[in-house]
PDB file of C-alpha atoms in Angstrom:
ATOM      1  CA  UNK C   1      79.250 -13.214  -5.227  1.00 42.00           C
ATOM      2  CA  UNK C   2      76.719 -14.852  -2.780  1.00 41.00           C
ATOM      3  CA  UNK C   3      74.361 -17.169  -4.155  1.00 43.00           C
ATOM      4  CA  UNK C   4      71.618 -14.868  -2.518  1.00 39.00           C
ATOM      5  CA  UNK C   5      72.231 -11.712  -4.271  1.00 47.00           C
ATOM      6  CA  UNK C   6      71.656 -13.658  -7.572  1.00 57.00           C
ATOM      7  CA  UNK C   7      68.462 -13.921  -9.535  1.00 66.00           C
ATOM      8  CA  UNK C   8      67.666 -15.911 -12.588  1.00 71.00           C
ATOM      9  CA  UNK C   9      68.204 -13.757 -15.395  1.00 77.00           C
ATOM     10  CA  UNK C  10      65.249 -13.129 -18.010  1.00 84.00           C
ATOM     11  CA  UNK C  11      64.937 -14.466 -21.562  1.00 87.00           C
ATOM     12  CA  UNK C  12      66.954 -13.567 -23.827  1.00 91.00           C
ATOM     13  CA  UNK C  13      65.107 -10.907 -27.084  1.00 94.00           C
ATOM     14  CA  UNK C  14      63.977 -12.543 -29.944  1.00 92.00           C
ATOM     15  CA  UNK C  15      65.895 -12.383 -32.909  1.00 93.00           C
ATOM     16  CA  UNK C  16      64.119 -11.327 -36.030  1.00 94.00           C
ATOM     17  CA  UNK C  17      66.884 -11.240 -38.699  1.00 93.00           C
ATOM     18  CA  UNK C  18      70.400 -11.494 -38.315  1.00 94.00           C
ATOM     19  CA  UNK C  19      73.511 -10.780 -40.377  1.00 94.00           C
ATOM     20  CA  UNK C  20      75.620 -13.914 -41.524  1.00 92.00           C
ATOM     21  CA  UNK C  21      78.779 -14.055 -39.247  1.00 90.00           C
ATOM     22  CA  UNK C  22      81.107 -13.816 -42.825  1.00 90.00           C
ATOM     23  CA  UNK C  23      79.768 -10.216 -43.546  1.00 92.00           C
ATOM     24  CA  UNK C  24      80.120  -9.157 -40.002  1.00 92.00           C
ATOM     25  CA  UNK C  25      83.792 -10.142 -39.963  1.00 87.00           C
ATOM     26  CA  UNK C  26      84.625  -8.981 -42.938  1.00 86.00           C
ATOM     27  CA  UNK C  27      83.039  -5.491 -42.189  1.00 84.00           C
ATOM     28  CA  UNK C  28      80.207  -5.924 -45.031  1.00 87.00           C
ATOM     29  CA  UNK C  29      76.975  -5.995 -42.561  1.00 89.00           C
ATOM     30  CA  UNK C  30      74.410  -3.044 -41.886  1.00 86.00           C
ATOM     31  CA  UNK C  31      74.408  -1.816 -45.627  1.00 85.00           C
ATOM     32  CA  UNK C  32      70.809  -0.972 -44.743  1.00 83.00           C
ATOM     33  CA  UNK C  33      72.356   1.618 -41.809  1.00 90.00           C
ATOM     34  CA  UNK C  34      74.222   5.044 -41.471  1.00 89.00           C
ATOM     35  CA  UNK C  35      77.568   5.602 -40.724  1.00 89.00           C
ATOM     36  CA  UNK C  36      76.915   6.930 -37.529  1.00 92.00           C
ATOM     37  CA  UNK C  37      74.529   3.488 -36.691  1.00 94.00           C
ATOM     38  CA  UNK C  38      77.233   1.609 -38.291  1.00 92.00           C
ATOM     39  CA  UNK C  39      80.079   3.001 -36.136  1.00 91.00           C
ATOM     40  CA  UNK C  40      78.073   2.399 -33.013  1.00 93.00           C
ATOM     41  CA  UNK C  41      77.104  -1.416 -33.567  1.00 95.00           C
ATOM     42  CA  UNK C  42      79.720  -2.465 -35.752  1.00 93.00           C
ATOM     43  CA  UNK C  43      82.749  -0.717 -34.190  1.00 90.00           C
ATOM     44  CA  UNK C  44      85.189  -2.146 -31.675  1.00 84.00           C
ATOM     45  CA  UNK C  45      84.590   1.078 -29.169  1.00 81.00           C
ATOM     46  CA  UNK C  46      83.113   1.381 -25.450  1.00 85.00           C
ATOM     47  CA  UNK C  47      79.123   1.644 -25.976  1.00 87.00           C
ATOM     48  CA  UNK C  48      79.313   3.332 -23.049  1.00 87.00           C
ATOM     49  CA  UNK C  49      81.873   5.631 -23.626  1.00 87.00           C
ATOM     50  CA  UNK C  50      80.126   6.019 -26.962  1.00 90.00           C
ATOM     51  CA  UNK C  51      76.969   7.001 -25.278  1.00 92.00           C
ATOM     52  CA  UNK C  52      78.317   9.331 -22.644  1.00 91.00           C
ATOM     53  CA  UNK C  53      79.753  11.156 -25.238  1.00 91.00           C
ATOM     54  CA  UNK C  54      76.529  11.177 -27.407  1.00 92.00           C
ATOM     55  CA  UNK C  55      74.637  12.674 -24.237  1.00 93.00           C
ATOM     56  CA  UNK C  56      77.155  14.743 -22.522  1.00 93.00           C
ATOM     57  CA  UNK C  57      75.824  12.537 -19.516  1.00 92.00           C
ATOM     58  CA  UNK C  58      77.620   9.519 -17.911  1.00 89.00           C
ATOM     59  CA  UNK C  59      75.814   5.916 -18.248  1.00 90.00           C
ATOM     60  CA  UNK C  60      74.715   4.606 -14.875  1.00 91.00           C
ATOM     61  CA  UNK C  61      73.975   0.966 -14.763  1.00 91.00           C
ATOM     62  CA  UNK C  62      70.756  -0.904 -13.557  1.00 93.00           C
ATOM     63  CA  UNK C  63      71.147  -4.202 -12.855  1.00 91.00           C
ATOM     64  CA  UNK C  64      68.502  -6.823 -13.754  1.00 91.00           C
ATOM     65  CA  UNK C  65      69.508 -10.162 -13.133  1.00 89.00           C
ATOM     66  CA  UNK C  66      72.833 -11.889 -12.080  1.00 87.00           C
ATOM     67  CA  UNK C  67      72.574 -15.815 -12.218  1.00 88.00           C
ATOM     68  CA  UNK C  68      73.521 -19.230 -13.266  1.00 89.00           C
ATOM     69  CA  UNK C  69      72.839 -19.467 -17.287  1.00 86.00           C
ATOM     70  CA  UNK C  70      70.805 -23.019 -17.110  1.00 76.00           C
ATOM     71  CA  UNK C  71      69.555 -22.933 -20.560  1.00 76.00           C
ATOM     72  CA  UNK C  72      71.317 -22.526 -24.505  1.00 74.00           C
ATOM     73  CA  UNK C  73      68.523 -21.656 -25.923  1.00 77.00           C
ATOM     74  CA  UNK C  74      68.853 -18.156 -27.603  1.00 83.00           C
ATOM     75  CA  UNK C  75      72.343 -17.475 -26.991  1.00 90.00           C
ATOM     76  CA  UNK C  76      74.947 -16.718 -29.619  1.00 93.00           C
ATOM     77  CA  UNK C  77      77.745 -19.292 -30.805  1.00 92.00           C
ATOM     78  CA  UNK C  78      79.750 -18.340 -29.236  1.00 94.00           C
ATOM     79  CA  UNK C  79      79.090 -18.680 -25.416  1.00 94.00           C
ATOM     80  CA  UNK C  80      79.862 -22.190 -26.026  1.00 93.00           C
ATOM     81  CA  UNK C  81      83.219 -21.188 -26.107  1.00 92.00           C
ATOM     82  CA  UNK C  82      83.300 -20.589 -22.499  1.00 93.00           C
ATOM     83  CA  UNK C  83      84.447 -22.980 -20.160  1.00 92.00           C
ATOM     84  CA  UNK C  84      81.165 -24.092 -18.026  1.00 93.00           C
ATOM     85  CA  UNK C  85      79.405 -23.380 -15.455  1.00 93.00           C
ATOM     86  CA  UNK C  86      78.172 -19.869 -16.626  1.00 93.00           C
ATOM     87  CA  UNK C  87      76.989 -17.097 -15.157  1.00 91.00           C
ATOM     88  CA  UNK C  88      74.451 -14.614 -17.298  1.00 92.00           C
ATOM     89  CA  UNK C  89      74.639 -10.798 -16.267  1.00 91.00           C
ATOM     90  CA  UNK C  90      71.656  -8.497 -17.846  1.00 93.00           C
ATOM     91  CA  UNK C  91      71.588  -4.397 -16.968  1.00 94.00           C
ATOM     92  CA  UNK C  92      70.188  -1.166 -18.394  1.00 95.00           C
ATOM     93  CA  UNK C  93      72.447   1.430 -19.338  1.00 95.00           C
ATOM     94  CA  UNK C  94      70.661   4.273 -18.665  1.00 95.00           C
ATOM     95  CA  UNK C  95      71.410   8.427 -19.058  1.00 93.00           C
ATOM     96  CA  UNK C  96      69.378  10.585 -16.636  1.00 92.00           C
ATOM     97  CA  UNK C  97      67.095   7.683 -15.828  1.00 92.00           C
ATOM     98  CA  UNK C  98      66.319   6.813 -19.468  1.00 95.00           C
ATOM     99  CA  UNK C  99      67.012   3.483 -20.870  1.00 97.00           C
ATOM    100  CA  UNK C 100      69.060   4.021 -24.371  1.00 97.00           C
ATOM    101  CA  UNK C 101      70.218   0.508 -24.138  1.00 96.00           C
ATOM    102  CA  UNK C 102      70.001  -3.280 -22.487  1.00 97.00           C
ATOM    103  CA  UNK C 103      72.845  -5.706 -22.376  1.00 95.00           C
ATOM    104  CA  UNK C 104      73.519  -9.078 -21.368  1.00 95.00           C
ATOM    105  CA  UNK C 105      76.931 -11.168 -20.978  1.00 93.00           C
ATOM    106  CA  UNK C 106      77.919 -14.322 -20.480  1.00 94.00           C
ATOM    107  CA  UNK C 107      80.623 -15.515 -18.211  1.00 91.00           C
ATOM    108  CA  UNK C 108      82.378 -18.613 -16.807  1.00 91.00           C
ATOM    109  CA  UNK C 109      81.466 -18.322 -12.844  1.00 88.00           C
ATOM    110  CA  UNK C 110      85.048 -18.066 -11.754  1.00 86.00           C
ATOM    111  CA  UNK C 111      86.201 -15.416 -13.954  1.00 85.00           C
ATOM    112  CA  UNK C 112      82.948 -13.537 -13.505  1.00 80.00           C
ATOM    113  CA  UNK C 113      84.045 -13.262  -9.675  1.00 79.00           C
ATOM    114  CA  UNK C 114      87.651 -12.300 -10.459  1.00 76.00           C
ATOM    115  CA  UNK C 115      86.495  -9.433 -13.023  1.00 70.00           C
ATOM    116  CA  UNK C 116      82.549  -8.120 -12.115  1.00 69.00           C
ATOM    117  CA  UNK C 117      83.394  -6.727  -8.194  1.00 58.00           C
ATOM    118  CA  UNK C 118      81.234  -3.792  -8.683  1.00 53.00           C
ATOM    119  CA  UNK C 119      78.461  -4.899 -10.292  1.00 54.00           C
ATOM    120  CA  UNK C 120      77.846  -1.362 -11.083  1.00 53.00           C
ATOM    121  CA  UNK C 121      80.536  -0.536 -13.316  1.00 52.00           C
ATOM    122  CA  UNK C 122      80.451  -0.769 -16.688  1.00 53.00           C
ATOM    123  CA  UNK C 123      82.109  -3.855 -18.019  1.00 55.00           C
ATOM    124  CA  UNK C 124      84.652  -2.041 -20.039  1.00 46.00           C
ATOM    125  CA  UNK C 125      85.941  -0.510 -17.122  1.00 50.00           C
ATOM    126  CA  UNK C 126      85.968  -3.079 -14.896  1.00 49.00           C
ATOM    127  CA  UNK C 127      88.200  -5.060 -17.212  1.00 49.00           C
ATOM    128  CA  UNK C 128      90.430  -2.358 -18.243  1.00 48.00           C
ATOM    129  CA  UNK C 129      90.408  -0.808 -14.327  1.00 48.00           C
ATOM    130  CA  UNK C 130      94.205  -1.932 -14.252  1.00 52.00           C
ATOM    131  CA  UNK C 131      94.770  -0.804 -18.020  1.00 51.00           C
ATOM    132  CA  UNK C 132      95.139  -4.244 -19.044  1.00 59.00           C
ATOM    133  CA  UNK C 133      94.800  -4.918 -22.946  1.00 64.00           C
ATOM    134  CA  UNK C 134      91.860  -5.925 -24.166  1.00 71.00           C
ATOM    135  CA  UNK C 135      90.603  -7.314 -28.108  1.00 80.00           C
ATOM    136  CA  UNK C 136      86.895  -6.624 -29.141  1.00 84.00           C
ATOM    137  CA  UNK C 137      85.470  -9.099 -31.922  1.00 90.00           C
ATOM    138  CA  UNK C 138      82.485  -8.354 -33.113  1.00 93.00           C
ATOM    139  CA  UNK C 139      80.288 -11.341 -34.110  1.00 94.00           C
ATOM    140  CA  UNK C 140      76.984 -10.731 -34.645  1.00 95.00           C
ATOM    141  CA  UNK C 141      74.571  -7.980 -35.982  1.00 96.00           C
ATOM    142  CA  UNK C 142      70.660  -8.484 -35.788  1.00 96.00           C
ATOM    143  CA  UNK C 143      67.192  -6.865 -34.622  1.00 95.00           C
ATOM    144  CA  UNK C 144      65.497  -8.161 -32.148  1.00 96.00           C
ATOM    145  CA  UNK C 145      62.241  -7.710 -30.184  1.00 95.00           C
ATOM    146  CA  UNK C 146      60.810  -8.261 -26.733  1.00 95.00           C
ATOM    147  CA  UNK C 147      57.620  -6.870 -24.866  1.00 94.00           C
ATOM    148  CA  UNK C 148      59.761  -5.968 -21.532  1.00 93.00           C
ATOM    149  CA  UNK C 149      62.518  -3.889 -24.158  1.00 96.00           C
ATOM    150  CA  UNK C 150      59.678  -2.113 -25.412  1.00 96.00           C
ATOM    151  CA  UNK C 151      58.189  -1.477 -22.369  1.00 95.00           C
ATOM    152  CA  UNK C 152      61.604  -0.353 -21.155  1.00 96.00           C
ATOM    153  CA  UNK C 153      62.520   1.753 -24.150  1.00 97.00           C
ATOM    154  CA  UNK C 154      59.188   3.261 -23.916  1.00 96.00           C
ATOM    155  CA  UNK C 155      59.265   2.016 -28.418  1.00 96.00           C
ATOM    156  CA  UNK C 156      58.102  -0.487 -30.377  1.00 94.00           C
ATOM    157  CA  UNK C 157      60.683  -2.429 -31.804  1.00 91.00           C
ATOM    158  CA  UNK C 158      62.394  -4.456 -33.611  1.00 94.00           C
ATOM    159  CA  UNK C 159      65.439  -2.789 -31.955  1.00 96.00           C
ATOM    160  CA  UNK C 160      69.022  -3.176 -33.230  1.00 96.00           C
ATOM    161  CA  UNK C 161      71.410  -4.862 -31.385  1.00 96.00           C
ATOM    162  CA  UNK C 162      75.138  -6.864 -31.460  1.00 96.00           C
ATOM    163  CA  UNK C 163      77.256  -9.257 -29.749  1.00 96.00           C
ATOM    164  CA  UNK C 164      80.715  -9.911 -29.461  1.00 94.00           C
ATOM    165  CA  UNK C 165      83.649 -10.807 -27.170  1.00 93.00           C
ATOM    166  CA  UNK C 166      86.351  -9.500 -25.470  1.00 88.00           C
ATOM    167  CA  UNK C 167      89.814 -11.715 -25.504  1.00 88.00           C
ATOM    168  CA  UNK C 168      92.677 -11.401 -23.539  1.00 79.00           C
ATOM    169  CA  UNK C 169      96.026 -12.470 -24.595  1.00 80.00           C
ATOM    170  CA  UNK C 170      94.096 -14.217 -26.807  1.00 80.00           C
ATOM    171  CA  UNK C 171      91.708 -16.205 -23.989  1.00 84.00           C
ATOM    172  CA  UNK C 172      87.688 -15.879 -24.478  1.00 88.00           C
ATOM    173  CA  UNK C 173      87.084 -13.550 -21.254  1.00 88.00           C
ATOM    174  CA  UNK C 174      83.103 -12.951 -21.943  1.00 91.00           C
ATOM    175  CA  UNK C 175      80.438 -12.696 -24.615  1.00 95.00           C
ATOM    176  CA  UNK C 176      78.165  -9.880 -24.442  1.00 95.00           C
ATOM    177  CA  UNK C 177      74.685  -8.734 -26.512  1.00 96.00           C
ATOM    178  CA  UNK C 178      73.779  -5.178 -26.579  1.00 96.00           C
ATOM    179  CA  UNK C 179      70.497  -3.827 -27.843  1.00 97.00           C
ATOM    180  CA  UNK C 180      69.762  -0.267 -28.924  1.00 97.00           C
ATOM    181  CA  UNK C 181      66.951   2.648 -28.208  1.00 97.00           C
ATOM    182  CA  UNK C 182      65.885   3.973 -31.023  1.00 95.00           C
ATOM    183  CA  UNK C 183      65.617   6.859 -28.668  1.00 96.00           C
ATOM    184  CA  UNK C 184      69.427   7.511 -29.933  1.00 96.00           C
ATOM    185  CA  UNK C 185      68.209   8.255 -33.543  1.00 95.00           C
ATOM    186  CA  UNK C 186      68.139  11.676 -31.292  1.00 94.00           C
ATOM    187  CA  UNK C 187      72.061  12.161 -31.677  1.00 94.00           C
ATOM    188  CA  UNK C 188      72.725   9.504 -34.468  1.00 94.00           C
ATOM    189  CA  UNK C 189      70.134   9.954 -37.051  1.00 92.00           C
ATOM    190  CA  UNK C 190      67.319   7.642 -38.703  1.00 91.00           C
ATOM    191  CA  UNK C 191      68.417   3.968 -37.700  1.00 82.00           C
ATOM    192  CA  UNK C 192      66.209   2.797 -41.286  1.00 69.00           C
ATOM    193  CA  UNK C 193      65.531  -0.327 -38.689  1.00 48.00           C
ATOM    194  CA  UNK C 194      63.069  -1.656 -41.811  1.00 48.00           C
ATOM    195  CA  UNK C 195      65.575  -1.621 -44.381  1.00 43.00           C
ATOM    196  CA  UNK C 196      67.076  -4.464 -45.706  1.00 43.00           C
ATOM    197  CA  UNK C 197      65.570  -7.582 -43.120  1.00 45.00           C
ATOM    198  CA  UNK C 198      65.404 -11.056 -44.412  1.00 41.00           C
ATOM    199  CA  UNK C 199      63.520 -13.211 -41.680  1.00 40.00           C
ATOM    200  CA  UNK C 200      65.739 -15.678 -40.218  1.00 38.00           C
TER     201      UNK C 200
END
């Protein structure tokens, strides 16, 4: 990746309230959401795949900003898990030109260049292009706002939204934060995004 095609990524949402880390783990977070809402952010599936086959449409990917992560501030845990320097990757995932969600990831630099060739491609498929296992942990569970995901969403938030990792053979490979249009409440139901919040 040439040091030209970069650009500094953006700041990361504001989280509003977040789930404790024991009740994600242990599969008690998002009481205050449906099963299908539960399934999507809690769930160790392809958010892509899950949203191609919400829409019938395949998930293109927009993306944002590619660059050196300079700063800790508002990242989870556990990026600092990650052997330095970092690089911080933000897209829209987008269906027919409409933003139905925004992720970012965080990678060391080395194995971002090894596994991100088409910067393009989904994540999930870029690491699984040679159908090489994979483990999805997911860590965190929150809602979380931002003037640029509301302008992008075309909503006013707070928006829901996740992080969690992907290991291989038990090796941190990347942490990554997805955040959620509440345009999918089209295919998935009420999201009840004002249930349940305790300010953190």
């Amino acid at each position: 990746m040439a040091d030209s095609l970069l650009t500094r990524p953006w700041v990361s949402p504001t989280p509003l309230w977040e789930a404790p880390i024991s009740e994600v783990l242990n599969a008690r977070a998002g009481g205050q959401l449906s099963g299908a809402w539960k399934l999507l952010l809690l769930g160790d599936g392809s958010p892509t795949r899950h949203l191609h086959l919400l829409t019938g449409t395949p998930i293109t990917i927009e993306l944002i900003a590619m660059g050196p992560e300079l700063k800790s501030q508002g990242r989870p845990a556990e990026v600092a898990e990650l052997a330095p320097p970092l690089l911080r990757r933000q897209v829209w995932l987008r269906c027919n030109g409409q933003a139905l969600g925004w992720a970012e990831s965080w990678w060391n630099q080395a194995e971002a260049e090894q596994s991100l060739r088409d910067r393009q491609q989904p994540i999930w498929l870029s690491l699984t292009s040679e159908r090489a296992e994979l483990f999805r942990e997911v860590d965190g569970l929150a809602q979380v706002t931002a003037d640029w995901l509301e302008r992008g969403f075309g909503a006013t938030g707070p928006f829901w939204s996740r992080h969690y990792r992907f290991f291989r053979q038990g090796r941190e490979l990347t942490v990554i934060r997805e955040v959620f249009s509440p345009a999918l409440e089209r295919w998935l139901g009420a999201s009840r995004h004002d249930a349940g919040l305790h300010k953190v």
